[in-house]
PDB file of C-alpha atoms in Angstrom:
ATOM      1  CA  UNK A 872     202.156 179.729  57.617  1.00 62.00           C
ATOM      2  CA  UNK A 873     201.177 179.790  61.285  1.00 65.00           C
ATOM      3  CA  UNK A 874     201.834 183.578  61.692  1.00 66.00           C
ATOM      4  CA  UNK A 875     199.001 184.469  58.466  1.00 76.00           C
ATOM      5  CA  UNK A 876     195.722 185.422  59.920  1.00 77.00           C
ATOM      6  CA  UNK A 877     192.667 184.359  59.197  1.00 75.00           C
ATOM      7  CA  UNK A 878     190.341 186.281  60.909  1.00 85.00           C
ATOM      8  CA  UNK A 879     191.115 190.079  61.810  1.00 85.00           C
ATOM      9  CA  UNK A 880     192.686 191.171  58.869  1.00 90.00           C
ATOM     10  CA  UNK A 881     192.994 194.878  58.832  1.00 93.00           C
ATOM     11  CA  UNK A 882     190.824 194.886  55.574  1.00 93.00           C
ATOM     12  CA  UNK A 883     188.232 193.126  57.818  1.00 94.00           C
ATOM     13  CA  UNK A 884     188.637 195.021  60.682  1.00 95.00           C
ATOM     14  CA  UNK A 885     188.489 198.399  58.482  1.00 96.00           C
ATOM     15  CA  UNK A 886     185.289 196.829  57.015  1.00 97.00           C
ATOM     16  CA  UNK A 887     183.814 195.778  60.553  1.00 96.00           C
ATOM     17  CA  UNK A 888     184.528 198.945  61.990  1.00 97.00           C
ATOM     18  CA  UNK A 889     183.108 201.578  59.246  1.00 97.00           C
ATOM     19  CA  UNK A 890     180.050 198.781  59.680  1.00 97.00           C
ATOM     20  CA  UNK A 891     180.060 199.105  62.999  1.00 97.00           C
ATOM     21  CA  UNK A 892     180.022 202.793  63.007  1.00 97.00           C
ATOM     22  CA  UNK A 893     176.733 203.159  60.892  1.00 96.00           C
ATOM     23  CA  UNK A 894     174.868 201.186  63.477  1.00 96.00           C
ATOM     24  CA  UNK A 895     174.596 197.725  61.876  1.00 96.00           C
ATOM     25  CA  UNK A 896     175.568 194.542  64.428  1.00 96.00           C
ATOM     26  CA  UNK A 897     176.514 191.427  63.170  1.00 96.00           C
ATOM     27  CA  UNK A 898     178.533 188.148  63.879  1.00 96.00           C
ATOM     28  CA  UNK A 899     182.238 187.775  62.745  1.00 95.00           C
ATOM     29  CA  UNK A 900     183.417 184.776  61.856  1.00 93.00           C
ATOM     30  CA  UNK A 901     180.267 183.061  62.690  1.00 95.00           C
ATOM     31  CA  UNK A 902     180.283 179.215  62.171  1.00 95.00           C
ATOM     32  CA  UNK A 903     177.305 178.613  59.679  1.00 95.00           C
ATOM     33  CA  UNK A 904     176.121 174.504  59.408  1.00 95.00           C
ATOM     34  CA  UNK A 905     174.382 174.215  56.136  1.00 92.00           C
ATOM     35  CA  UNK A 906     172.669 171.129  54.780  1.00 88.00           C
ATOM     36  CA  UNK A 907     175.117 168.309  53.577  1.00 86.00           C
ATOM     37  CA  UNK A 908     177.401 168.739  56.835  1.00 89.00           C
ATOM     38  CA  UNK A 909     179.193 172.137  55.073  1.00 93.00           C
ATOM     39  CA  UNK A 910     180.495 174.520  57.269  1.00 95.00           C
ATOM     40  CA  UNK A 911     181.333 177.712  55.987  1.00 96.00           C
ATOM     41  CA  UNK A 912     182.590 180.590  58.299  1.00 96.00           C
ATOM     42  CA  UNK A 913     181.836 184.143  56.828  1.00 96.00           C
ATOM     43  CA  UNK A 914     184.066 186.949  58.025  1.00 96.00           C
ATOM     44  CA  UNK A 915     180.809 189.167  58.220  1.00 97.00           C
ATOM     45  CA  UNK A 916     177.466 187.484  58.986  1.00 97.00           C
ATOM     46  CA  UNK A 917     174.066 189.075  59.179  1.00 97.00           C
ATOM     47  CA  UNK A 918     172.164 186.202  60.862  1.00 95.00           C
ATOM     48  CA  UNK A 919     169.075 187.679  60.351  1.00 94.00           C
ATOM     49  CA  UNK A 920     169.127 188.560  56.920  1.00 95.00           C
ATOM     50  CA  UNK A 921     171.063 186.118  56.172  1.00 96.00           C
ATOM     51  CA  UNK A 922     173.620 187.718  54.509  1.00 97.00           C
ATOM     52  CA  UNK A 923     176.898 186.704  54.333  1.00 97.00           C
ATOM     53  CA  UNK A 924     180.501 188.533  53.887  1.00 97.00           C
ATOM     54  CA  UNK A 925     184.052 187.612  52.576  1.00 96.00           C
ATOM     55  CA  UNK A 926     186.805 189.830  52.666  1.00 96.00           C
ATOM     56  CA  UNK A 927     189.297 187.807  50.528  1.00 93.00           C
ATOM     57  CA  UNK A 928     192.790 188.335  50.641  1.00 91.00           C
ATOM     58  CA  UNK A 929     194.526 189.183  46.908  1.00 91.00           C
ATOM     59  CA  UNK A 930     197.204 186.380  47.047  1.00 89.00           C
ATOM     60  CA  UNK A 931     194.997 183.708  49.306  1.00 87.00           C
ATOM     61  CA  UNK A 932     192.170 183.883  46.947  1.00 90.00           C
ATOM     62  CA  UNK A 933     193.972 184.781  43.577  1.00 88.00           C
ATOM     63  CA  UNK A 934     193.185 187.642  42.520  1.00 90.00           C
ATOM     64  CA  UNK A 935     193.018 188.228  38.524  1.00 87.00           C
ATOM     65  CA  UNK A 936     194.192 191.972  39.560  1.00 87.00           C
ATOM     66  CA  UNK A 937     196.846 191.426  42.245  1.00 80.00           C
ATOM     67  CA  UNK A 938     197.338 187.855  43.124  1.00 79.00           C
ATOM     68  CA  UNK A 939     200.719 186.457  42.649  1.00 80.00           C
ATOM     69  CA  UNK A 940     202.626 182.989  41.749  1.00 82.00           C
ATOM     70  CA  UNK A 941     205.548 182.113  43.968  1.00 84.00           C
ATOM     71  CA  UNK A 942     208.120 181.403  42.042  1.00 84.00           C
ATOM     72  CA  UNK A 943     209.664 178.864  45.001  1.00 90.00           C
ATOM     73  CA  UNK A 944     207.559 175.450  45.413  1.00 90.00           C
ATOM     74  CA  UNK A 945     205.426 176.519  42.692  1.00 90.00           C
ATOM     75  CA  UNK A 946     204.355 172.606  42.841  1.00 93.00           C
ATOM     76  CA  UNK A 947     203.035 173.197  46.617  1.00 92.00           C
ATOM     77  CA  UNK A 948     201.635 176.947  45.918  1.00 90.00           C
ATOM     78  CA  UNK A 949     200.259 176.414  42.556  1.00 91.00           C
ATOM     79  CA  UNK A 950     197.398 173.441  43.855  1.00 93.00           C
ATOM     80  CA  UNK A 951     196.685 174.778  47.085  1.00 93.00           C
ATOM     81  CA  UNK A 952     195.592 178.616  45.598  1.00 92.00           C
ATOM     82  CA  UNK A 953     193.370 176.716  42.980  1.00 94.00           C
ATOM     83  CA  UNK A 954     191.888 174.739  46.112  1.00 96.00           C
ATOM     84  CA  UNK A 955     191.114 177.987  47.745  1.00 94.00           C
ATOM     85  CA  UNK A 956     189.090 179.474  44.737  1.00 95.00           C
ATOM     86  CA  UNK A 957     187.326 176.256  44.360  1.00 97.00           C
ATOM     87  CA  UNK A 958     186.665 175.646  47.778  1.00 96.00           C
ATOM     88  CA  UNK A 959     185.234 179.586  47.944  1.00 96.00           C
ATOM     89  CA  UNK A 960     182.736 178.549  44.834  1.00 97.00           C
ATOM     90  CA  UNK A 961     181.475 175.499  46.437  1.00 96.00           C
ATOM     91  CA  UNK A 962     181.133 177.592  49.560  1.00 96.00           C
ATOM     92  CA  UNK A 963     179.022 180.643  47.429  1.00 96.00           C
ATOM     93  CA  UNK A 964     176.958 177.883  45.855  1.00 96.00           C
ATOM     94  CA  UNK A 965     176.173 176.052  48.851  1.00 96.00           C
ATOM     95  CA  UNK A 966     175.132 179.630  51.156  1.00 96.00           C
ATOM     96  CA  UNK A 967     172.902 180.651  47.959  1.00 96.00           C
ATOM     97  CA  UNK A 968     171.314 176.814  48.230  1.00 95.00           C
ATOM     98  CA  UNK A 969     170.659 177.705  52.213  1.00 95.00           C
ATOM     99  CA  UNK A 970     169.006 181.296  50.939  1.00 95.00           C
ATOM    100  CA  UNK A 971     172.135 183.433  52.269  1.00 96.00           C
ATOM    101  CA  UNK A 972     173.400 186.346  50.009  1.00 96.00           C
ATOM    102  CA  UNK A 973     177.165 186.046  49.583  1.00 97.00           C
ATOM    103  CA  UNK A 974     178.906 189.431  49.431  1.00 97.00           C
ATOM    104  CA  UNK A 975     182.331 188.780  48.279  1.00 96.00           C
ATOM    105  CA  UNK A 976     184.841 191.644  47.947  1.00 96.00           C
ATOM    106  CA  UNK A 977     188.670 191.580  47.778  1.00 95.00           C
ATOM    107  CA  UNK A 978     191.058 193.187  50.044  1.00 93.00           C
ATOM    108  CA  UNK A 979     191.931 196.424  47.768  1.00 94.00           C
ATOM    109  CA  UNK A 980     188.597 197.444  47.405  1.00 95.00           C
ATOM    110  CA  UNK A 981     188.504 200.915  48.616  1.00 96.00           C
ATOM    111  CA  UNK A 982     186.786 201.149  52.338  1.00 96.00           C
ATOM    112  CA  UNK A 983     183.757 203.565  50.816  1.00 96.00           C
ATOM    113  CA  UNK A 984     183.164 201.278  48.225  1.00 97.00           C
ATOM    114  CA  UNK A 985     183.009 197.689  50.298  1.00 97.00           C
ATOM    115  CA  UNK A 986     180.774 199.427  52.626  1.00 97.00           C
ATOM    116  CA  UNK A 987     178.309 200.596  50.098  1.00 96.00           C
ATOM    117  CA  UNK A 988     178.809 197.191  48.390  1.00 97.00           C
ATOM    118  CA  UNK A 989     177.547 195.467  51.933  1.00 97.00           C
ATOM    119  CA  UNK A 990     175.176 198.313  52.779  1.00 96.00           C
ATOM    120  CA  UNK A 991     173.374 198.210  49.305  1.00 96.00           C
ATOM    121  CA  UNK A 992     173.210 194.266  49.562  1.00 95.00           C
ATOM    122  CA  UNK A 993     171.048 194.543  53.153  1.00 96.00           C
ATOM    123  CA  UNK A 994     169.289 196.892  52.027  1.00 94.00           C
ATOM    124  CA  UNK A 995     167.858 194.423  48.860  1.00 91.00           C
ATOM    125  CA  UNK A 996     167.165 191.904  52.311  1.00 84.00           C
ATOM    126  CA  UNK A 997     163.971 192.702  54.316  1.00 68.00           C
ATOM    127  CA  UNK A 998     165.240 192.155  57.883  1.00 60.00           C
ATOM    128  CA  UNK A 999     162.398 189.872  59.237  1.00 61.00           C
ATOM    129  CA  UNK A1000     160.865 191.212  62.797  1.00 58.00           C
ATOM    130  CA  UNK A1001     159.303 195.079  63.594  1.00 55.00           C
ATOM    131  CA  UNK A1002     158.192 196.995  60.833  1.00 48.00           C
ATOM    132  CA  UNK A1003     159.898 199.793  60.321  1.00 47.00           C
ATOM    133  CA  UNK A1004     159.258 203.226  60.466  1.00 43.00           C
ATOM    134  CA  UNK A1005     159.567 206.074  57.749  1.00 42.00           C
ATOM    135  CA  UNK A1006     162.592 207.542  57.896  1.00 38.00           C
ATOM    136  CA  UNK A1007     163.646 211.276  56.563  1.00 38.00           C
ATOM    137  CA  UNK A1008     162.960 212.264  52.931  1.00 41.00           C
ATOM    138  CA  UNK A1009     160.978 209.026  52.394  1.00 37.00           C
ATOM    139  CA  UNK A1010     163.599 206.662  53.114  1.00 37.00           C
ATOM    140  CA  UNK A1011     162.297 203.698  55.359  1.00 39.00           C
ATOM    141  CA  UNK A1012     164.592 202.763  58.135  1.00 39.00           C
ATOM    142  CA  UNK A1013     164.159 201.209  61.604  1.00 40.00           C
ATOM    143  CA  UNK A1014     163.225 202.842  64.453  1.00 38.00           C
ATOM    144  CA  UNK A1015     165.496 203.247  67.950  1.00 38.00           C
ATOM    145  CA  UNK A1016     164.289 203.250  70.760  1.00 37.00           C
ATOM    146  CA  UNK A1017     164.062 206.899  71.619  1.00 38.00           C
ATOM    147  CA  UNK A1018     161.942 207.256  68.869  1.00 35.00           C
ATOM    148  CA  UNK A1019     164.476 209.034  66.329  1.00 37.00           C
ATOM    149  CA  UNK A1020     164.820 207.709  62.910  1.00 36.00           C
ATOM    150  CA  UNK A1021     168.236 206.047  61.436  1.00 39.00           C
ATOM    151  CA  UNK A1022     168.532 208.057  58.394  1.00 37.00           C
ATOM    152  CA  UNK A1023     171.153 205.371  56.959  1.00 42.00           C
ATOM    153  CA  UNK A1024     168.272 202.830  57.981  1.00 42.00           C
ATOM    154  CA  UNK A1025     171.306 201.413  59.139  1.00 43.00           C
ATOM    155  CA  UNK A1026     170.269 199.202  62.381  1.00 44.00           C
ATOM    156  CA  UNK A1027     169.865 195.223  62.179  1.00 46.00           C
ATOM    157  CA  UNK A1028     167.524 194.904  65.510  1.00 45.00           C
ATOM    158  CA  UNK A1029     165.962 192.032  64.745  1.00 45.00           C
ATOM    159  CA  UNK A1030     168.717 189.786  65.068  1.00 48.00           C
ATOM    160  CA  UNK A1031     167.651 186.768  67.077  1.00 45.00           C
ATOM    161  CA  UNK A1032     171.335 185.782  67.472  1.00 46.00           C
ATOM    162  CA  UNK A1033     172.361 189.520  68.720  1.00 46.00           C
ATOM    163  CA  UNK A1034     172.274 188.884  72.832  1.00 45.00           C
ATOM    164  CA  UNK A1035     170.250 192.104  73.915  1.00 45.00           C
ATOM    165  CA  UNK A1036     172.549 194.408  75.819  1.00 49.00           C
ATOM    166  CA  UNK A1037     172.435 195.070  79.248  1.00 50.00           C
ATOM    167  CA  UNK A1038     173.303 196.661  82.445  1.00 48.00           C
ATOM    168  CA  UNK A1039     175.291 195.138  85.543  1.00 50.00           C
ATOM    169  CA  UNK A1040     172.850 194.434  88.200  1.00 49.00           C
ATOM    170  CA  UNK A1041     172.957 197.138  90.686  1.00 48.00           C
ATOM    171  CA  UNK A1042     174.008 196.265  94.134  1.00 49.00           C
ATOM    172  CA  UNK A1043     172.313 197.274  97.358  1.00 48.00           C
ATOM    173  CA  UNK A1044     174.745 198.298 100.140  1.00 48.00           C
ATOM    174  CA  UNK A1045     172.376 197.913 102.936  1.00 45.00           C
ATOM    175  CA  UNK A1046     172.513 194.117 102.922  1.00 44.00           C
ATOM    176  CA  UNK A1047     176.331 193.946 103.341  1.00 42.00           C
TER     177      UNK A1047
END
């Protein structure tokens, strides 16, 4: 079992990437410590709006669609799947106790329709900092910098756990 991933799944990566691509920043596998000593580590996690995404895995997480029994040590296999979905309830229960909004979506979910699933459940979240600007055809979305208006509203910038980006210092020749 050493060679199964669990972080960087190409469903996750797929999902991380199209995220990625419509502007939105957030942590991956980010190590959340809720009340009671849990720790639960969301593939996807939108510190700021606390919002919080699974990409589950069809036979890891039994899926009622696509999840199969092994047939060999069916006495090892059988336990440990029912563990997993059990330990992912106690998980969702104890992120919606610590005001998080669990997005949970399995593997063979189509691309479009996990990122409209996770782009329709920040958009329910009021992302706490600037306020934001209106955006084309009514639609509020933040402002960048330059002025210009995200039309997907698509930008989390008021993530206190995003490290602001920045430049290498510049060097000045004339003291070497």
């Amino acid at each position: 079992m050493r060679a199964n991933r669990r972080t960087d799944t190409k469903p996750e990566l797929a999902l991380r990437h199209a995220l990625h691509r419509l502007g939105y920043r957030y942590r991956k596998d980010y190590r959340l410590d809720l009340d009671g000593g849990r720790r639960v580590r969301p593939d996807i996690a939108f510190t700021a709006r606390k919002v919080a995404v699974f990409v589950d895995g069809c036979f890891w997480h039994a899926c009622p669609e696509h999840g199969s029994r092994p047939r060999a040590n069916e006495w090892y296999w059988g336990p440990k799947l029912i563990k997993n979905v059990e330990r992912d309830r106690i998980n969702d229960a104890a992120l919606i106790l610590a005001g998080w909004t669990v997005v949970r979506l399995w593997e063979h979910v189509p691309l479009d329709e996990a990122v409209g699933t996770v782009v329709t459940a920040l958009a329910t979240i009021a992302a706490p900092g600037p306020a934001t600007a209106p955006g084309p055809a009514g639609l509020a979305g933040p402002a960048d910098p330059a002025g210009a208006v995200d039309p997907a509203g698509a930008v989390d910038p008021a993530d206190p756990a995003e490290p602001p980006k920045r430049n290498p210092p510049a060097t000045d020749d004339s003291l070497g």
